[in-house]
Coordinates of N, CA and C in Angstrom, one line a residue:
G1 N 0.2 12.5 -3.0 CA 1.5 13.2 -3.0 C 2.7 12.2 -3.2
V2 N 3.8 12.8 -3.3 CA 5.0 12.0 -3.6 C 5.3 11.0 -2.4
A3 N 5.0 11.4 -1.2 CA 5.2 10.5 -0.1 C 4.3 9.3 0.0
D4 N 3.2 9.4 -0.8 CA 2.2 8.3 -0.8 C 2.6 7.2 -1.8
D5 N 3.6 7.5 -2.7 CA 4.0 6.6 -3.7 C 5.0 5.6 -3.1
K6 N 4.7 4.4 -3.1 CA 5.5 3.4 -2.5 C 6.9 3.2 -3.1
A7 N 7.1 3.7 -4.4 CA 8.4 3.7 -5.0 C 9.4 4.5 -4.2
V8 N 8.9 5.5 -3.4 CA 9.8 6.3 -2.6 C 10.6 5.4 -1.6
Y9 N 10.0 4.3 -1.2 CA 10.6 3.4 -0.2 C 12.1 3.1 -0.6
A10 N 12.3 2.9 -1.9 CA 13.6 2.5 -2.4 C 14.6 3.6 -2.1
Y11 N 14.2 4.8 -2.0 CA 15.1 6.0 -1.9 C 15.2 6.5 -0.5
V12 N 14.5 5.9 0.5 CA 14.6 6.4 1.9 C 16.0 6.6 2.4
P13 N 16.9 5.6 2.3 CA 18.3 5.8 2.8 C 18.9 7.0 2.1
D14 N 18.7 7.2 0.9 CA 19.3 8.4 0.2 C 18.7 9.7 0.6
I15 N 17.4 9.7 0.9 CA 16.7 10.9 1.4 C 17.2 11.2 2.8
I16 N 17.4 10.3 3.6 CA 17.9 10.5 5.0 C 19.3 11.1 4.9
K17 N 20.2 10.5 4.0 CA 21.5 11.0 3.9 C 21.6 12.4 3.3
Y18 N 20.7 12.7 2.3 CA 20.7 14.0 1.7 C 20.2 15.1 2.7
Y19 N 19.1 14.8 3.4 CA 18.5 15.9 4.2 C 19.1 15.9 5.6
L20 N 19.6 14.8 6.2 CA 20.2 14.8 7.5 C 21.7 14.7 7.5
G21 N 22.3 14.4 6.4 CA 23.7 14.2 6.3 C 24.3 13.1 7.1
E22 N 23.5 12.0 7.3 CA 23.9 10.9 8.1 C 23.3 9.6 7.5
E23 N 23.8 8.5 7.9 CA 23.3 7.2 7.5 C 22.0 6.9 8.3
A24 N 21.1 6.1 7.7 CA 19.9 5.7 8.5 C 20.4 4.8 9.6
I25 N 19.7 5.0 10.8 CA 20.0 4.2 12.0 C 19.5 2.7 11.8
L26 N 18.3 2.6 11.2 CA 17.8 1.3 11.0 C 17.8 1.0 9.5
P27 N 18.1 -0.3 9.1 CA 18.1 -0.6 7.7 C 16.7 -0.5 7.1
N28 N 16.7 -0.1 5.8 CA 15.4 -0.1 5.1 C 15.1 -1.5 4.5
V29 N 13.8 -1.7 4.5 CA 13.4 -3.0 3.8 C 13.8 -2.9 2.4
P30 N 14.5 -3.9 1.8 CA 14.9 -3.8 0.4 C 13.6 -3.6 -0.5
T31 N 13.6 -2.7 -1.4 CA 12.5 -2.4 -2.2 C 12.9 -2.4 -3.6
Y32 N 12.3 -3.3 -4.4 CA 12.6 -3.5 -5.8 C 11.6 -2.7 -6.7
L33 N 12.1 -1.8 -7.5 CA 11.3 -1.0 -8.4 C 11.1 -1.7 -9.7
C34 N 9.9 -2.1 -10.0 CA 9.6 -2.8 -11.3 C 9.8 -1.9 -12.5
S35 N 10.0 -0.6 -12.3 CA 10.3 0.2 -13.5 C 11.7 0.0 -13.9
D36 N 12.6 -0.5 -13.1 CA 14.0 -0.8 -13.5 C 14.0 -2.2 -14.1
P37 N 14.5 -2.4 -15.3 CA 14.4 -3.7 -16.0 C 15.1 -4.8 -15.2
K38 N 16.3 -4.6 -14.6 CA 17.0 -5.6 -13.8 C 16.2 -6.0 -12.6
Q39 N 15.7 -5.0 -11.9 CA 14.9 -5.3 -10.7 C 13.6 -6.0 -11.0
R40 N 13.0 -5.6 -12.1 CA 11.7 -6.2 -12.5 C 11.9 -7.7 -12.9
E41 N 13.0 -8.0 -13.5 CA 13.4 -9.4 -13.8 C 13.5 -10.2 -12.6
H42 N 14.1 -9.6 -11.5 CA 14.3 -10.3 -10.2 C 12.9 -10.5 -9.6
V43 N 12.0 -9.5 -9.7 CA 10.7 -9.6 -9.1 C 9.9 -10.7 -9.8
L44 N 9.9 -10.7 -11.1 CA 9.1 -11.7 -11.8 C 9.6 -13.1 -11.6
A45 N 10.9 -13.2 -11.4 CA 11.5 -14.6 -11.2 C 11.2 -15.1 -9.8
N46 N 10.8 -14.2 -8.9 CA 10.6 -14.5 -7.5 C 9.3 -14.1 -6.9
L47 N 8.3 -14.1 -7.7 CA 6.9 -13.7 -7.3 C 6.4 -14.6 -6.1
D48 N 6.9 -15.8 -6.1 CA 6.4 -16.7 -5.0 C 7.1 -16.4 -3.7
K49 N 8.1 -15.5 -3.7 CA 8.8 -15.2 -2.4 C 8.6 -13.8 -1.9
L50 N 8.0 -13.0 -2.8 CA 8.0 -11.5 -2.5 C 6.6 -11.0 -2.2
V51 N 6.5 -9.9 -1.5 CA 5.3 -9.1 -1.4 C 5.3 -8.1 -2.5
V52 N 4.3 -8.1 -3.4 CA 4.3 -7.1 -4.5 C 3.1 -6.2 -4.2
K53 N 3.4 -4.9 -4.4 CA 2.5 -3.8 -4.1 C 2.3 -2.8 -5.2
P54 N 1.1 -2.4 -5.5 CA 0.9 -1.3 -6.4 C 1.4 0.0 -5.7
T55 N 2.1 0.8 -6.5 CA 2.6 2.1 -5.9 C 1.5 3.1 -5.5
N56 N 0.4 3.0 -6.2 CA -0.6 4.1 -6.0 C -1.8 3.6 -5.1
E57 N -1.7 2.5 -4.5 CA -2.8 2.1 -3.6 C -2.4 2.2 -2.1
S58 N -3.3 2.2 -1.3 CA -3.1 2.2 0.2 C -4.1 1.3 0.9
G59 N -3.8 1.1 2.1 CA -4.8 0.3 2.9 C -4.7 -1.2 2.6
G60 N -3.6 -1.6 2.0 CA -3.5 -3.1 1.7 C -4.2 -3.5 0.5
Y61 N -4.7 -2.6 -0.3 CA -5.4 -3.0 -1.6 C -4.4 -3.3 -2.6
G62 N -4.7 -4.4 -3.4 CA -3.9 -4.8 -4.5 C -2.6 -5.5 -4.2
I63 N -2.4 -5.8 -3.0 CA -1.1 -6.5 -2.6 C -1.2 -8.0 -2.9
L64 N 0.0 -8.5 -3.4 CA 0.1 -9.9 -3.7 C 1.1 -10.4 -2.6
M65 N 0.7 -11.3 -1.8 CA 1.6 -12.0 -0.8 C 2.1 -13.2 -1.5
G66 N 3.2 -13.1 -2.2 CA 3.7 -14.2 -3.0 C 3.6 -15.6 -2.5
P67 N 4.2 -15.8 -1.2 CA 4.2 -17.2 -0.7 C 2.8 -17.7 -0.4
Q68 N 1.8 -16.9 -0.3 CA 0.4 -17.3 0.0 C -0.5 -17.3 -1.2
A69 N 0.0 -16.7 -2.3 CA -0.8 -16.5 -3.5 C -0.8 -17.8 -4.4
S70 N -1.9 -17.9 -5.1 CA -2.1 -19.1 -6.1 C -1.2 -18.7 -7.3
Q71 N -1.0 -19.8 -8.1 CA -0.3 -19.6 -9.4 C -1.1 -18.6 -10.3
E72 N -2.4 -18.7 -10.3 CA -3.2 -17.8 -11.1 C -3.1 -16.3 -10.6
E73 N -3.0 -16.1 -9.3 CA -2.8 -14.7 -8.8 C -1.5 -14.2 -9.1
R74 N -0.4 -15.0 -9.1 CA 0.9 -14.6 -9.4 C 1.0 -14.3 -10.9
E75 N 0.3 -15.1 -11.8 CA 0.3 -14.8 -13.2 C -0.4 -13.5 -13.5
K76 N -1.5 -13.3 -12.8 CA -2.3 -12.0 -13.0 C -1.4 -10.8 -12.7
T77 N -0.7 -10.9 -11.5 CA 0.2 -9.8 -11.1 C 1.3 -9.6 -12.1
A78 N 1.9 -10.7 -12.5 CA 3.0 -10.6 -13.5 C 2.5 -9.9 -14.8
A79 N 1.3 -10.2 -15.2 CA 0.8 -9.5 -16.4 C 0.6 -8.0 -16.1
A80 N 0.1 -7.7 -14.9 CA -0.1 -6.2 -14.6 C 1.3 -5.5 -14.5
I81 N 2.3 -6.2 -14.0 CA 3.7 -5.6 -13.9 C 4.2 -5.4 -15.3
H82 N 4.0 -6.4 -16.2 CA 4.5 -6.2 -17.6 C 3.7 -5.0 -18.3
S83 N 2.5 -4.9 -18.0 CA 1.6 -3.9 -18.6 C 2.0 -2.4 -18.2
N84 N 2.3 -2.3 -16.9 CA 2.7 -0.9 -16.4 C 3.7 -1.1 -15.2
P85 N 5.0 -1.3 -15.5 CA 5.9 -1.6 -14.5 C 6.1 -0.5 -13.5
R86 N 5.9 0.7 -13.9 CA 6.1 1.9 -13.0 C 5.2 1.8 -11.8
E87 N 4.1 1.1 -11.9 CA 3.0 1.1 -10.9 C 3.2 0.0 -9.9
W88 N 4.4 -0.7 -9.9 CA 4.6 -1.8 -9.0 C 6.0 -1.7 -8.3
I89 N 6.0 -2.2 -7.0 CA 7.2 -2.4 -6.3 C 7.1 -3.8 -5.7
A90 N 8.2 -4.3 -5.2 CA 8.2 -5.6 -4.4 C 9.2 -5.5 -3.3
Q91 N 8.9 -6.3 -2.2 CA 9.7 -6.3 -1.1 C 9.8 -7.8 -0.6
P92 N 10.8 -8.2 0.2 CA 10.9 -9.5 0.7 C 9.7 -9.6 1.8
M93 N 9.3 -10.8 1.9 CA 8.3 -11.1 2.9 C 8.9 -11.1 4.3
L94 N 8.5 -10.2 5.2 CA 9.1 -10.1 6.5 C 8.3 -11.0 7.5
K95 N 9.0 -11.5 8.5 CA 8.3 -12.2 9.5 C 7.8 -11.2 10.5
L96 N 6.5 -11.2 10.7 CA 5.9 -10.4 11.7 C 5.8 -11.1 13.1
S97 N 5.9 -10.3 14.1 CA 5.7 -10.9 15.5 C 4.3 -11.3 15.6
T98 N 4.0 -12.1 16.6 CA 2.6 -12.4 17.0 C 2.4 -12.0 18.4
V99 N 1.1 -11.7 18.7 CA 0.7 -11.4 20.1 C -0.5 -12.3 20.4
P100 N -0.7 -12.6 21.7 CA -1.9 -13.3 22.1 C -3.1 -12.4 21.9
T101 N -4.1 -12.9 21.2 CA -5.3 -12.0 20.9 C -6.5 -12.8 21.3
L102 N -7.4 -12.2 22.0 CA -8.7 -12.8 22.4 C -9.6 -12.9 21.2
I103 N -9.9 -14.2 20.8 CA -10.8 -14.5 19.7 C -11.9 -15.3 20.3
G104 N -13.1 -14.8 20.5 CA -14.1 -15.5 21.2 C -13.7 -15.7 22.6
D105 N -13.6 -16.9 23.1 CA -13.2 -17.2 24.5 C -11.8 -17.7 24.5
E106 N -11.1 -17.7 23.4 CA -9.7 -18.3 23.4 C -8.7 -17.2 23.1
L107 N -7.5 -17.4 23.6 CA -6.3 -16.6 23.2 C -5.6 -17.3 22.0
E108 N -5.4 -16.6 20.9 CA -4.8 -17.2 19.7 C -3.7 -16.2 19.3
P109 N -2.7 -16.7 18.6 CA -1.6 -15.8 18.1 C -2.1 -15.1 16.9
R110 N -1.8 -13.8 16.7 CA -2.1 -13.0 15.5 C -0.9 -12.2 15.2
H111 N -0.7 -12.0 13.9 CA 0.5 -11.2 13.5 C 0.2 -9.7 13.7
V112 N 1.3 -9.0 14.1 CA 1.2 -7.6 14.4 C 2.4 -6.8 13.8
D113 N 2.2 -5.5 13.6 CA 3.3 -4.6 13.4 C 3.0 -3.3 14.3
L114 N 4.1 -2.6 14.6 CA 4.0 -1.4 15.5 C 4.2 -0.1 14.7
R115 N 3.4 0.8 15.0 CA 3.5 2.2 14.5 C 3.9 3.1 15.7
P116 N 5.2 3.5 15.8 CA 5.5 4.4 16.9 C 5.1 5.8 16.6
F117 N 5.0 6.6 17.7 CA 4.6 8.0 17.5 C 5.8 8.9 17.8
V118 N 6.0 9.9 17.0 CA 7.1 10.8 17.1 C 6.5 12.2 17.3
L119 N 6.9 13.0 18.3 CA 6.4 14.3 18.5 C 7.6 15.3 18.1
C120 N 7.2 16.3 17.4 CA 8.2 17.3 17.0 C 7.8 18.7 17.6
G121 N 8.7 19.3 18.2 CA 8.6 20.6 18.7 C 10.0 21.2 18.7
K122 N 10.4 21.9 19.7 CA 11.8 22.3 19.8 C 12.8 21.2 19.7
E123 N 12.3 20.0 20.3 CA 13.1 18.8 20.2 C 12.2 17.7 19.7
I124 N 12.8 16.6 19.3 CA 12.0 15.5 18.7 C 12.0 14.3 19.7
Y125 N 10.8 13.8 20.0 CA 10.7 12.7 21.0 C 10.0 11.5 20.4
V126 N 10.5 10.3 20.6 CA 9.7 9.1 20.2 C 9.0 8.7 21.5
M127 N 7.7 8.6 21.4 CA 6.9 8.2 22.5 C 7.1 6.8 22.9
P128 N 7.1 6.4 24.2 CA 7.1 5.0 24.6 C 5.8 4.4 24.2
G129 N 5.8 3.3 23.4 CA 4.6 2.7 23.0 C 4.2 3.1 21.6
G130 N 3.0 3.0 21.2 CA 2.5 3.3 19.9 C 1.2 2.6 19.6
L131 N 0.9 2.5 18.3 CA -0.3 1.8 17.8 C 0.2 0.5 17.2
T132 N -0.3 -0.6 17.7 CA 0.0 -1.9 17.1 C -1.2 -2.3 16.2
R133 N -0.8 -2.6 15.0 CA -1.9 -3.1 14.0 C -1.8 -4.6 14.1
V134 N -3.0 -5.2 14.1 CA -3.1 -6.7 14.2 C -3.9 -7.3 13.1
A135 N -3.4 -8.4 12.6 CA -4.2 -9.2 11.6 C -5.2 -10.1 12.4
L136 N -6.5 -9.8 12.2 CA -7.5 -10.5 13.0 C -7.8 -11.9 12.4
R137 N -7.5 -12.1 11.1 CA -7.8 -13.4 10.5 C -6.7 -14.3 10.8
K138 N -7.0 -15.5 11.2 CA -6.0 -16.5 11.5 C -5.1 -16.8 10.3
G139 N -3.7 -16.7 10.5 CA -2.8 -16.9 9.5 C -2.5 -15.7 8.6
S140 N -3.3 -14.7 8.7 CA -3.1 -13.5 7.8 C -2.0 -12.7 8.2
M141 N -1.3 -12.1 7.3 CA -0.2 -11.2 7.5 C -0.6 -9.7 7.2
V142 N -1.9 -9.6 6.8 CA -2.3 -8.2 6.4 C -2.9 -7.6 7.7
V143 N -2.3 -6.5 8.1 CA -2.7 -5.8 9.3 C -3.6 -4.5 9.1
N144 N -3.7 -4.2 7.8 CA -4.4 -3.0 7.5 C -5.9 -3.1 7.9
S145 N -6.4 -2.0 8.6 CA -7.8 -2.0 9.0 C -8.8 -2.1 7.9
S146 N -8.4 -1.6 6.7 CA -9.3 -1.7 5.6 C -9.4 -3.1 5.0
Q147 N -8.5 -4.0 5.4 CA -8.5 -5.3 5.0 C -8.8 -6.3 6.1
G148 N -9.5 -5.8 7.1 CA -9.9 -6.7 8.2 C -9.0 -6.8 9.4
G149 N -8.0 -5.9 9.4 CA -7.1 -5.8 10.6 C -7.7 -5.0 11.7
G150 N -7.1 -5.0 12.8 CA -7.5 -4.2 14.0 C -6.4 -3.5 14.6
S151 N -6.6 -2.9 15.7 CA -5.5 -2.2 16.4 C -5.5 -2.4 17.9
K152 N -4.4 -2.2 18.5 CA -4.2 -2.3 19.9 C -3.3 -1.2 20.4
D153 N -3.6 -0.5 21.5 CA -2.7 0.4 22.1 C -1.5 -0.3 22.6
T154 N -0.3 0.2 22.5 CA 0.9 -0.4 23.0 C 1.5 0.5 24.0
W155 N 1.7 0.1 25.2 CA 2.3 0.9 26.3 C 3.5 0.2 26.8
I156 N 4.5 1.0 27.1 CA 5.8 0.5 27.6 C 5.8 0.8 29.1
L157 N 5.9 -0.2 29.9 CA 5.8 0.0 31.4 C 7.2 -0.2 32.0
R158 N 7.5 0.6 33.0 CA 8.8 0.4 33.7 C 8.5 0.3 35.1
N159 N 9.1 -0.6 35.8 CA 8.9 -0.8 37.3 C 9.7 0.3 38.0
G160 N 9.0 1.1 38.8 CA 9.7 2.0 39.7 C 10.5 3.1 39.1
Q161 N 10.3 3.4 37.8 CA 11.1 4.5 37.2 C 10.1 5.5 36.8
S162 N 10.6 6.8 36.8 CA 9.8 7.9 36.3 C 9.8 7.9 34.8
H163 N 9.0 8.7 34.2 CA 9.0 8.7 32.7 C 9.3 10.1 32.3
P164 N 10.6 10.5 32.3 CA 11.0 11.9 31.9 C 10.6 12.2 30.5
E165 N 10.6 11.2 29.6 CA 10.2 11.4 28.2 C 8.8 11.8 28.1
M166 N 7.9 11.4 29.0 CA 6.5 11.8 29.0 C 6.4 13.3 29.3
N167 N 7.3 13.8 30.2 CA 7.3 15.3 30.5 C 7.7 16.0 29.3
H168 N 8.8 15.5 28.6 CA 9.3 16.2 27.4 C 8.2 16.1 26.3
A169 N 7.5 15.0 26.2 CA 6.5 14.9 25.2 C 5.3 15.9 25.5
S170 N 4.9 16.0 26.8 CA 3.9 17.0 27.1 C 4.3 18.4 26.8
A171 N 5.6 18.7 27.1 CA 6.1 20.1 26.7 C 6.1 20.3 25.2
A172 N 6.5 19.2 24.5 CA 6.5 19.3 23.0 C 5.1 19.6 22.5
L173 N 4.1 18.9 23.0 CA 2.7 19.1 22.6 C 2.3 20.6 22.9
E174 N 2.7 21.1 24.0 CA 2.3 22.4 24.4 C 2.9 23.5 23.5
S175 N 4.0 23.1 22.9 CA 4.7 24.1 22.0 C 4.0 24.3 20.7
F176 N 3.0 23.5 20.4 CA 2.3 23.7 19.1 C 1.3 24.8 19.2

């Protein structure tokens, strides 16, 4: 569907403004559309600095991590972009946080990202915690499970405080 097309990323701030009538609370990751000649020129000139993604793939397939890619891999991706620019986007390489991860008998740092959960009912609630995706290969920035990544539950703990949002979340779930 349309939401699966990564080119939509470039339009998220406009979509929020159109449907909600407000500015996005968090900034969007800059997304360059290779279908636009000026943006494509920028992408091709900076392949060594960007993450380049096919718009029609998921699960981390077909991604070029520019700073980690060989010259041959960058040239192959550049040729694919020239061949069908509509099928490609690029974004800056983001720094991912790391968490201690048990690898064998040792704790080692691994890159992670967080997927929060939002519940919709009469009201909308963001759950405390979420699913943390983790890159299990040393030095890897790819957290997708289909590419060797794993996952960790993430819980937000508070000393001595009740969790009223959990009551709201339970009520929201019951309203379905």
